[in-house]
Coordinates of C-alpha atoms in Angstrom, one line a residue:
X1 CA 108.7 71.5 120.7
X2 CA 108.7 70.6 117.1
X3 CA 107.2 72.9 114.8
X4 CA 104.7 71.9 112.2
X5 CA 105.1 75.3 109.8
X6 CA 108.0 77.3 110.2
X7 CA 109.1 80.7 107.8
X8 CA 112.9 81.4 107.1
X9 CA 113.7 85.1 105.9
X10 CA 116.4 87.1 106.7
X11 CA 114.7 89.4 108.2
X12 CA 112.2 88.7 111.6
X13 CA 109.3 89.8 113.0
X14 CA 110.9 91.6 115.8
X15 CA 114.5 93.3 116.3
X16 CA 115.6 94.4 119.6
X17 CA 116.9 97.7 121.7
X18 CA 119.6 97.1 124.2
X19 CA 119.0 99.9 126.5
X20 CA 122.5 101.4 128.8
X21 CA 121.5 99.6 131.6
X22 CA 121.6 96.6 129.5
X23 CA 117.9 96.0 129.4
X24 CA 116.7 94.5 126.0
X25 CA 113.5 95.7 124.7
X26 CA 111.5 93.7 121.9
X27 CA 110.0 95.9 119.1
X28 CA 108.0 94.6 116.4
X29 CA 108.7 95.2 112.9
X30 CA 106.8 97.1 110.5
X31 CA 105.2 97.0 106.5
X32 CA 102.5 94.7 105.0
X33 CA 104.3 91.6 104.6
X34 CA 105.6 91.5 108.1
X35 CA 102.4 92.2 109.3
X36 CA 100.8 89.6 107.1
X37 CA 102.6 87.0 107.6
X38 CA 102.8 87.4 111.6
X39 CA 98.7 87.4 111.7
X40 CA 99.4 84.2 109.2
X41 CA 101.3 82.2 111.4
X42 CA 99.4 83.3 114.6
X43 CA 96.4 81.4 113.6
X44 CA 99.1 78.1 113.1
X45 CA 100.1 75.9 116.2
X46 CA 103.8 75.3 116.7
X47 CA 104.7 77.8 114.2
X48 CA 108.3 79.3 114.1
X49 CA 110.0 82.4 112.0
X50 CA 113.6 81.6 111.7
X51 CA 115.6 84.6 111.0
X52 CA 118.8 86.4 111.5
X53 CA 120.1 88.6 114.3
X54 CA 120.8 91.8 112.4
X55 CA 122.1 94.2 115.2
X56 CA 124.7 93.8 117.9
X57 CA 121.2 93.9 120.5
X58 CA 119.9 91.1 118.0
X59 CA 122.9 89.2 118.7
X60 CA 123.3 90.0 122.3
X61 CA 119.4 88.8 122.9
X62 CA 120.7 85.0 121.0
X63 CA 123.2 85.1 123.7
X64 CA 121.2 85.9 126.8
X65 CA 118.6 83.2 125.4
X66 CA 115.8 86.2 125.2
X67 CA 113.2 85.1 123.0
X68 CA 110.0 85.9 122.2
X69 CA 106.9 83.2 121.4
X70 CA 107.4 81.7 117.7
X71 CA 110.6 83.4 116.6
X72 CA 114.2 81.7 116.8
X73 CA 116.9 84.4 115.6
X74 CA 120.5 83.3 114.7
X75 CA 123.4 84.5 115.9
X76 CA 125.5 84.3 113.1
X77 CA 129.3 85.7 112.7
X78 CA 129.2 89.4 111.8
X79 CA 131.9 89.6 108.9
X80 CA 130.0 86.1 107.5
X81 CA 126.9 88.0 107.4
X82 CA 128.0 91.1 106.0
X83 CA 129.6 89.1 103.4
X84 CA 126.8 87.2 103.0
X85 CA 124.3 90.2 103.1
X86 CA 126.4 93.2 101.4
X87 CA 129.0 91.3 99.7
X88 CA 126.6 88.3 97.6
X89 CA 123.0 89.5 98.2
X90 CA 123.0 93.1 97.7
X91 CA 125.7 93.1 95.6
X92 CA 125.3 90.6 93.2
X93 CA 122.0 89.0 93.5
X94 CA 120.4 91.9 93.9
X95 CA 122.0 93.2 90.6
X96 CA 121.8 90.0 88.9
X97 CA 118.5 89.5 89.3
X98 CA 117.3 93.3 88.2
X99 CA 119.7 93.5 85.8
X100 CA 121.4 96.9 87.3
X101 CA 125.1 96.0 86.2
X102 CA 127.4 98.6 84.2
X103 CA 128.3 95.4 81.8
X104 CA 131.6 97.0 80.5
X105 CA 132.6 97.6 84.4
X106 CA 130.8 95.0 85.9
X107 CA 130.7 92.2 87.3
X108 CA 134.0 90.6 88.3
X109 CA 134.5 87.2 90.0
X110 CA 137.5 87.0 91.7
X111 CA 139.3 85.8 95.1
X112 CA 137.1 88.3 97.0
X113 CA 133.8 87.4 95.5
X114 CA 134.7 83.4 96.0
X115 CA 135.6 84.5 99.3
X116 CA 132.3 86.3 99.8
X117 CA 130.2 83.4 97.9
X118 CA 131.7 80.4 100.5
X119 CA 130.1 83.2 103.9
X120 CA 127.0 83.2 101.5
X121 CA 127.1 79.4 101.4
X122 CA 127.6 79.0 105.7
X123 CA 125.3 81.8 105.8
X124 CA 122.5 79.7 104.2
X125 CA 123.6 75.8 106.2
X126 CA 123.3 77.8 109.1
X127 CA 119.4 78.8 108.5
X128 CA 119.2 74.9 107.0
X129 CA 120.6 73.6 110.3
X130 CA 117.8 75.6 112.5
X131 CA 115.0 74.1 109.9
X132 CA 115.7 70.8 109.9
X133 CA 116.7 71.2 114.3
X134 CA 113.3 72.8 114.5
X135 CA 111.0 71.1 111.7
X136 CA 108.3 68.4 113.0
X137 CA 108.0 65.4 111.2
X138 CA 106.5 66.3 107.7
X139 CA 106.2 70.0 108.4
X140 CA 106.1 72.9 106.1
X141 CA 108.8 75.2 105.2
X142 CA 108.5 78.2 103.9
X143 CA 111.6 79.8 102.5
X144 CA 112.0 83.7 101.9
X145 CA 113.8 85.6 99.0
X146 CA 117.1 85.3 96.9
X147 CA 119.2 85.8 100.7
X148 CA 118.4 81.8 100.9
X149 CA 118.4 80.8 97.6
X150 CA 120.2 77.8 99.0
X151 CA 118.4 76.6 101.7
X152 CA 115.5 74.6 100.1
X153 CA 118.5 72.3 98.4
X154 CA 120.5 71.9 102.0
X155 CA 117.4 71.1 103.4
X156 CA 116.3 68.7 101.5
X157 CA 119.7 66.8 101.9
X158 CA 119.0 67.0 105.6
X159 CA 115.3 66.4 105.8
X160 CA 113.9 64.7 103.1
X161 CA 110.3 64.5 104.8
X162 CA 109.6 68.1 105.0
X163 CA 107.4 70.3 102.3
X164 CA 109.5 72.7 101.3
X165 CA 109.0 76.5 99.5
X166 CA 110.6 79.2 98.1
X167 CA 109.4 82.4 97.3
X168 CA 111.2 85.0 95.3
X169 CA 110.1 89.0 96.3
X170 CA 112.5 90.3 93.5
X171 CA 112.0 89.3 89.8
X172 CA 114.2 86.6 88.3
X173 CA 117.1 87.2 85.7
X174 CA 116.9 86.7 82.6
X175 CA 118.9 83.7 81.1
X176 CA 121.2 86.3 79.7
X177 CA 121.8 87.9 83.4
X178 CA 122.4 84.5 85.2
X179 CA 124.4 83.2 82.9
X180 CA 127.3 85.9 83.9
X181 CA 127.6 84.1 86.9
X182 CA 130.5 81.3 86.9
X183 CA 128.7 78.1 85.9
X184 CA 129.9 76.5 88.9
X185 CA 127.8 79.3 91.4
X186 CA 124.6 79.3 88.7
X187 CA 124.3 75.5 88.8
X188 CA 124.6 76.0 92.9
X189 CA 122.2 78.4 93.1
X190 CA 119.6 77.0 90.9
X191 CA 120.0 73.8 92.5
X192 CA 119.6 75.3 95.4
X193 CA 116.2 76.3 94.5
X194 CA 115.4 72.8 93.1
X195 CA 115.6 71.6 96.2
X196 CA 111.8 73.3 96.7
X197 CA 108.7 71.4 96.4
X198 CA 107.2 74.7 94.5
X199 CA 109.1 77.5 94.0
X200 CA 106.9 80.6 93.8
X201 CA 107.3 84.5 92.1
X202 CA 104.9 87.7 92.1
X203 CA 104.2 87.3 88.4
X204 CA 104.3 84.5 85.4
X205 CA 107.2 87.1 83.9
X206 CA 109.6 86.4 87.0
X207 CA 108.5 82.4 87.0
X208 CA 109.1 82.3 83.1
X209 CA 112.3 83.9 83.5
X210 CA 113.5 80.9 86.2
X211 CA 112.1 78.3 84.1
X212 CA 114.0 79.7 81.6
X213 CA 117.6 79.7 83.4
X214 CA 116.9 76.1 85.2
X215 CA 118.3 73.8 82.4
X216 CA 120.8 72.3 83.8
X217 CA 123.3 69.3 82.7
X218 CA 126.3 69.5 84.8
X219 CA 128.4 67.2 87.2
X220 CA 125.1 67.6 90.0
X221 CA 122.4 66.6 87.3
X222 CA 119.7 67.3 85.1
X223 CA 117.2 69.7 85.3
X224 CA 115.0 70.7 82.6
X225 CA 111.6 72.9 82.6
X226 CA 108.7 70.6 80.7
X227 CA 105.6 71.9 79.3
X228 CA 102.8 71.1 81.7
X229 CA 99.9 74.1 82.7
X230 CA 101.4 73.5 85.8
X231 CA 104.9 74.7 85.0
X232 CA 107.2 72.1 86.5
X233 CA 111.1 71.2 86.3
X234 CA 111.9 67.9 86.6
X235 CA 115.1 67.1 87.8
X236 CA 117.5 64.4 89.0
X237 CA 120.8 64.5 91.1
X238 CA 123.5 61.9 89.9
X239 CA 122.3 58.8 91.6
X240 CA 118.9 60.4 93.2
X241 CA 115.6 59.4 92.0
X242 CA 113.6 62.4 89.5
X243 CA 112.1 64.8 91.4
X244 CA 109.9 67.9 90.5
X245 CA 109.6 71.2 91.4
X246 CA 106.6 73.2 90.7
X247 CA 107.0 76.7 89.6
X248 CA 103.9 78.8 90.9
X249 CA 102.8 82.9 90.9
X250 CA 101.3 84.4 94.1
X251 CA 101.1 88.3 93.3
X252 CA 101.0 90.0 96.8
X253 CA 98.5 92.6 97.6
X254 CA 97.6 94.9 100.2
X255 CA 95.4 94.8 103.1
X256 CA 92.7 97.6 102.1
X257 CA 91.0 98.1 105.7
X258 CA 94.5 98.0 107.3
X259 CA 96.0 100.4 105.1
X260 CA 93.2 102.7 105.3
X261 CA 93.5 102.8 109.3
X262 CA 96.5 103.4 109.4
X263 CA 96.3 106.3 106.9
X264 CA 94.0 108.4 109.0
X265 CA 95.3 107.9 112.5
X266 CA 96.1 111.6 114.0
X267 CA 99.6 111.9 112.9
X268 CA 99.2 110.7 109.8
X269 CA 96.2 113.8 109.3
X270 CA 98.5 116.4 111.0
X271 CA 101.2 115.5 108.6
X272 CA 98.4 115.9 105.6
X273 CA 97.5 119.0 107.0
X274 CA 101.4 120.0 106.7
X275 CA 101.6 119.2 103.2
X276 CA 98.7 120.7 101.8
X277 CA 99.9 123.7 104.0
X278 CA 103.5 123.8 101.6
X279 CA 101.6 122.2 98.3
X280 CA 98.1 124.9 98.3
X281 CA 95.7 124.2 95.9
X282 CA 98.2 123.0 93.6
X283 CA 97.7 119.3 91.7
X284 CA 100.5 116.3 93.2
X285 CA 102.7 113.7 91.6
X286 CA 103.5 111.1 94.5
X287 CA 106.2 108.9 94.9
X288 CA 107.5 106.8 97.3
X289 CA 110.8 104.7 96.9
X290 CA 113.7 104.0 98.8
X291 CA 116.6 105.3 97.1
X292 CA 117.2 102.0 95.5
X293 CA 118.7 101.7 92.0
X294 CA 116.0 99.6 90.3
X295 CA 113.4 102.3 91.4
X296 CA 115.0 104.7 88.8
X297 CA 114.3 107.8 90.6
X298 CA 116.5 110.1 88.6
X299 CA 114.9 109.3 85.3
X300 CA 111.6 110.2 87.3
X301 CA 112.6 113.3 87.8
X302 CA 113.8 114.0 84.5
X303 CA 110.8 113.2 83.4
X304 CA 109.0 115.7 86.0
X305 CA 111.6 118.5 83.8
X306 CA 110.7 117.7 80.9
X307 CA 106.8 117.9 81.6
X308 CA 107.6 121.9 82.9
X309 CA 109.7 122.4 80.0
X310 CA 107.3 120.6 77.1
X311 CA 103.9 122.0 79.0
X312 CA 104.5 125.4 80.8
X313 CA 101.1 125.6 81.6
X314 CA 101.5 123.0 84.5
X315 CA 104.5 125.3 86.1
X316 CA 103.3 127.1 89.5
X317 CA 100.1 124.5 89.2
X318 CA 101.6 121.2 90.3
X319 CA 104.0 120.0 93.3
X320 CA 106.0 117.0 93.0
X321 CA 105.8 115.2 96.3
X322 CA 109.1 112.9 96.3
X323 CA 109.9 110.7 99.2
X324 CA 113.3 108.8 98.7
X325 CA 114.2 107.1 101.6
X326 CA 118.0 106.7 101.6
X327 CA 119.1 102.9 101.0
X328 CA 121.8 100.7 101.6
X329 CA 124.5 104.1 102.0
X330 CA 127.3 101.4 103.3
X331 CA 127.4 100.5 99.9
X332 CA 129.3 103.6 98.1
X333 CA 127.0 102.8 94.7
X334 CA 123.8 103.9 96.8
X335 CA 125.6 107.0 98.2
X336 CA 126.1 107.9 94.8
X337 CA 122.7 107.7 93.7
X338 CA 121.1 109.2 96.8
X339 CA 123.0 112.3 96.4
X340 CA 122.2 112.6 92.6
X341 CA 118.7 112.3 93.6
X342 CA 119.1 115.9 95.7
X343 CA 121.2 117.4 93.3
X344 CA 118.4 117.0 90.3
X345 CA 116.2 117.6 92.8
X346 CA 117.8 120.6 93.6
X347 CA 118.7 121.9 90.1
X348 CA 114.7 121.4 89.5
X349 CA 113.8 124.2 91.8
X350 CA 116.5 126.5 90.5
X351 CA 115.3 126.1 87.2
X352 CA 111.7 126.4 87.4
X353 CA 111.0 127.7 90.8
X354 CA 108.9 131.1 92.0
X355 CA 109.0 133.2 95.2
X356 CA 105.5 131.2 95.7
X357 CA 106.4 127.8 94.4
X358 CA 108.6 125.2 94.7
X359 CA 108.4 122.3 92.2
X360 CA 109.6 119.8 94.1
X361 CA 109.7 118.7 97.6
X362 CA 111.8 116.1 98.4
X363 CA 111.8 114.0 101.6
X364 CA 115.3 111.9 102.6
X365 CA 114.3 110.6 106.1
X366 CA 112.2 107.2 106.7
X367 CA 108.5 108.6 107.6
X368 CA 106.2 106.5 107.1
X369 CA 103.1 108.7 108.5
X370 CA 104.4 111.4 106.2
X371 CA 104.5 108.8 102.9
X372 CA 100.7 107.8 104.0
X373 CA 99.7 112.0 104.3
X374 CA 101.5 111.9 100.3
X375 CA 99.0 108.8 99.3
X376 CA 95.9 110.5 100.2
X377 CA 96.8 114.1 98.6
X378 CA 97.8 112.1 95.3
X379 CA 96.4 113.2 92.2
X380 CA 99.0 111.1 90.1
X381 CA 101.1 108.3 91.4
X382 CA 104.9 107.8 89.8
X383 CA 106.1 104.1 89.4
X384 CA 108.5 103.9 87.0
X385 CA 111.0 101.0 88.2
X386 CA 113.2 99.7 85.9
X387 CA 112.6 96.2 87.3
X388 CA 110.7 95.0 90.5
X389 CA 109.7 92.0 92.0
X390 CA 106.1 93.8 92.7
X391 CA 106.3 96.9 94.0
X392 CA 103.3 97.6 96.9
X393 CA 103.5 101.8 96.7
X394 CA 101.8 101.2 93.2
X395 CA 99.1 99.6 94.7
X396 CA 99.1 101.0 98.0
X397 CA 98.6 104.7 96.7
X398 CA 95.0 103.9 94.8
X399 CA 93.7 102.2 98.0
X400 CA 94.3 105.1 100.1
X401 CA 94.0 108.1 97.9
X402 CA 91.5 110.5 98.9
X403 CA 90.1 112.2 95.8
X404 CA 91.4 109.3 93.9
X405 CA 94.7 109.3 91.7
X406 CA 95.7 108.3 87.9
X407 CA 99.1 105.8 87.9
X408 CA 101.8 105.7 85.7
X409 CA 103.4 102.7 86.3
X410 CA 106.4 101.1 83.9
X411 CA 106.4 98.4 82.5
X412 CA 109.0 96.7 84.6
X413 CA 107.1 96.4 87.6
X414 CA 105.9 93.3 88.7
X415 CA 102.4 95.2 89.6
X416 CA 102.1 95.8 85.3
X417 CA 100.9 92.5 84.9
X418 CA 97.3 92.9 87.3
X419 CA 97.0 96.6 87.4
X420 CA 97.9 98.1 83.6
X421 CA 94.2 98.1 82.0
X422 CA 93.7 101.3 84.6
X423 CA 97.2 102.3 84.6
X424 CA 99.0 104.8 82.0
X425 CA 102.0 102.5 81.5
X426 CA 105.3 103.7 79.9
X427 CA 108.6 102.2 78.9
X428 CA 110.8 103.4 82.3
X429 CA 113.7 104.3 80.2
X430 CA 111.9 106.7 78.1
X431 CA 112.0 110.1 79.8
X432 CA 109.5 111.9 77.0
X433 CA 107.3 109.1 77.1
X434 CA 106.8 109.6 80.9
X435 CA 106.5 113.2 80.7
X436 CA 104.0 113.1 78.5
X437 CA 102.3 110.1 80.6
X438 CA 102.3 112.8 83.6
X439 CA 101.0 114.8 81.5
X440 CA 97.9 112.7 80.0
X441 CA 97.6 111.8 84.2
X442 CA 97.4 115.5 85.3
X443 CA 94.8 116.2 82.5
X444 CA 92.4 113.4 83.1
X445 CA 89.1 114.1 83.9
X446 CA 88.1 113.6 87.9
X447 CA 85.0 111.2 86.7
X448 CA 87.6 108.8 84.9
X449 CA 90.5 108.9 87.4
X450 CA 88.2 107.9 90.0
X451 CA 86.6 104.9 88.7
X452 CA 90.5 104.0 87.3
X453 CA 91.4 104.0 90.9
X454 CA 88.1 101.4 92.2
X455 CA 89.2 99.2 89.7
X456 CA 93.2 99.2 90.7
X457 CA 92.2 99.4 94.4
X458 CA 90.1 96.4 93.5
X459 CA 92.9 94.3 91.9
X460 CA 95.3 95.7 94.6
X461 CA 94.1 94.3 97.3
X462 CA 93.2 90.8 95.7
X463 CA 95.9 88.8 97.4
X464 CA 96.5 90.6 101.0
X465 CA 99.2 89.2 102.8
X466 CA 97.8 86.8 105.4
X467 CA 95.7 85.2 101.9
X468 CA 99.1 85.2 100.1
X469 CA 100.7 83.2 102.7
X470 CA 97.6 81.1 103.6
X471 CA 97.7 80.0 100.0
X472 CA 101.1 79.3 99.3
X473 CA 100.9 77.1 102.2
X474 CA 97.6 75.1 101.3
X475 CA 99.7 74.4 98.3
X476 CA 102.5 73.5 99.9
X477 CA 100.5 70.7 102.1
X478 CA 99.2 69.3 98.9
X479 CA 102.2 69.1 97.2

């Protein structure tokens, strides 16, 4: 049956088990978006999520035809993924677009990335293929993140009648950053993106950015941005009539009510009751990241020295709680930085640590009860990206925190724009300036810290995700 709204992302709603007997058991995924976007598309008839098969049970459900209701996964060729996933996404999308390169190092374009590039390109058809197989006459598309950066473009070439999006969870590079891609791949994948009726970002600094990049004059066509309030580029293929793609901000939030259930359900309180057992009556710095490289972990921590060394009065009176949830270790880059992580980590407590005290506790494994236990004991909340699409913990941790907490949030995250009136905001690659930002959070009085944290629970929770999607896609039907 035809669907009339349909969501591409790499990632689905589900993943399966494949149990030694060979029994395959759904599971439903976790996090805020998932969540919101699931409860989104439940209240739409014929709705379908289109995503990949990501595990060998994944794949083995494709080819046993187990499905679940609304959700058509793709069995796609392992080495094209990984190439496709690892080899273009991660490893040069990913860096491109948070601008993590080691420029005299990095990148290089050879053989192996063209190689790599044509598995992201079948990658892509193949999600194109299932739209425009699955899409109702006149539907709505809604495409996910820079892993289908091409899609909208294919699938406009195959079904001109369908209302198409994009929307970008990372930020966008700079024109600087996209233009160390080979002309040939920049003009592919911002035409790629043209193909989109509206094209949508977290934050006006992420949309500028694209609108930015998208002139185009090459053997495909013409792009150029023009300067409308509504932020357009109005483009033409050789031979194709003009077109125009509006460029559009949605700024995700979080579901307050949800988020607070979940953070008192029993095993989140017995794992609050742990950590106040191991932190006392001592004040907390919280942070919750994957070990990813834009999250800039390391120069959090250096930060977190400097405050002991600079204000000895805090030493034996605070606890850095520090969740880093190992990322991406196939790629040796993230191995590398995980294990820096522990090792500063480790040479913290050395340096500064008592009989009675440890300065910081660090947590390696995914636990997700554990991270909400962290957001409720929070006095002050770390977020010091480098550069992020929006990052949720920075918004997640006032909503939940118990006694209320003071943020420091850089000003590379794409939460800066809606939350930094109530934040103490700090340039992330300066390591005093944070330190003394921890400091100015650990100091300030309980009265002010709590009404900071109404207000950014307020602007947090703004744009929940089943609002967020539910707008992008009124949008999209009036395009």
């Amino acid at each position: 049956m035809a669907s009339q709204v349909l969501v591409a992302a790499n990632r689905g709603p589900l993943s399966y088990a494949l149990d030694d007997d060979g029994t395959l058991t759904a599971r439903r995924g976790g996090g805020g978006l998932v969540s919101g976007l699931s409860a989104a598309l439940a209240r739409q008839p014929e709705a379908l999520w289109i995503c990949a098969a990501l595990s060998d049970a994944d794949r083995e459900a494709v080819r046993r035809c187990v499905s679940e209701p609304g959700v058509r996964m793709l069995d796609i060729d392992p080495t094209t993924y990984d190439d496709a996933y690892n080899g273009i996404a991660n490893s040069v999308l990913w860096f491109t677009h948070h601008h993590l390169y080691d420029i005299p190092r990095e990148p290089v374009f050879d053989a192996e990335f063209r190689r790599q590039w044509d598995s992201y390109v079948a990658y892509n058809h193949a999600f194109a293929l299932a739209l425009a197989e699955e899409a109702g006459e006149g539907a709505a598309v809604l495409v996910q993140d820079y892993h289908l950066a091409l899609v909208p473009g294919e699938l406009r070439e195959l079904r001109p009648d369908l209302k198409i999006s994009h929307f970008t969870h990372t930020p966008w590079a700079s024109p600087e950053f996209l233009e160390m891609l080979p002309d040939d791949i920049r003009s592919q994948l911002v035409w790629g993106m043209l193909g989109a009726d509206i094209v949508g970002f977290h934050t006006w600094a992420w949309a500028d950015s694209f609108l930015a990049g998208a002139h185009i004059d090459d053997t495909s066509g013409i792009a150029r941005p023009i300067g409308d309030p509504r932020r357009r580029v109005q483009h033409q293929r050789r031979g194709a009539h003009i077109r125009y793609t509006d460029v559009a901000v949605y700024p995700l939030g979080v579901d307050g009510d949800e988020l607070r259930a979940l953070a008192h359900r029993p095993e989140v309180n017995d794992k609050l009751a742990a950590l106040r057992t191991d932190v006392g009556d001592r004040r907390t710095i919280v942070r919750v990241d994957r070990t990813e490289l834009s999250k800039n972990i390391v120069r959090g921590l250096l930060a977190y020295r400097e405050l002991l060394t600079v204000h000895p009065e805090w030493r034996g009176r605070v606890v850095h709680l520090a969740s880093a949830y190992p990322s991406r270790q196939d790629l040796a880059v993230y191995r590398s930085y995980t294990e820096a992580v522990r090792e500063l980590a480790e040479r913290i407590n050395e340096e500064f640590g008592t009989a009675d005290w440890q300065p910081v506790l660090v947590s390696v494994k995914d636990d997700f009860a554990r991270s909400l236990a962290a957001y409720r004991l929070a006095d002050v909340a770390l977020v010091n990206p480098v550069r992020d699409g929006m990052n949720l913990v920075a918004k997640e941790i006032p909503v939940v925190s118990d006694a209320g907490c003071a943020l420091v949030l850089s000003t590379g995250a794409g939460a800066y724009g809606e939350l930094r009136e109530d934040a103490l905001t700090v340039n992330p690659y300066d390591v005093t300036a944070t330190a003394q930002a921890l400091h100015a959070a650990l100091s300030m009085p309980a009265g002010e810290r709590l009404e900071r944290t109404k207000r950014l629970a307020a602007a947090a929770t703004a744009l929940p995700p089943t609002d967020w999607f539910t707008a992008q896609l009124s949008a999209l039907r009036e395009a």
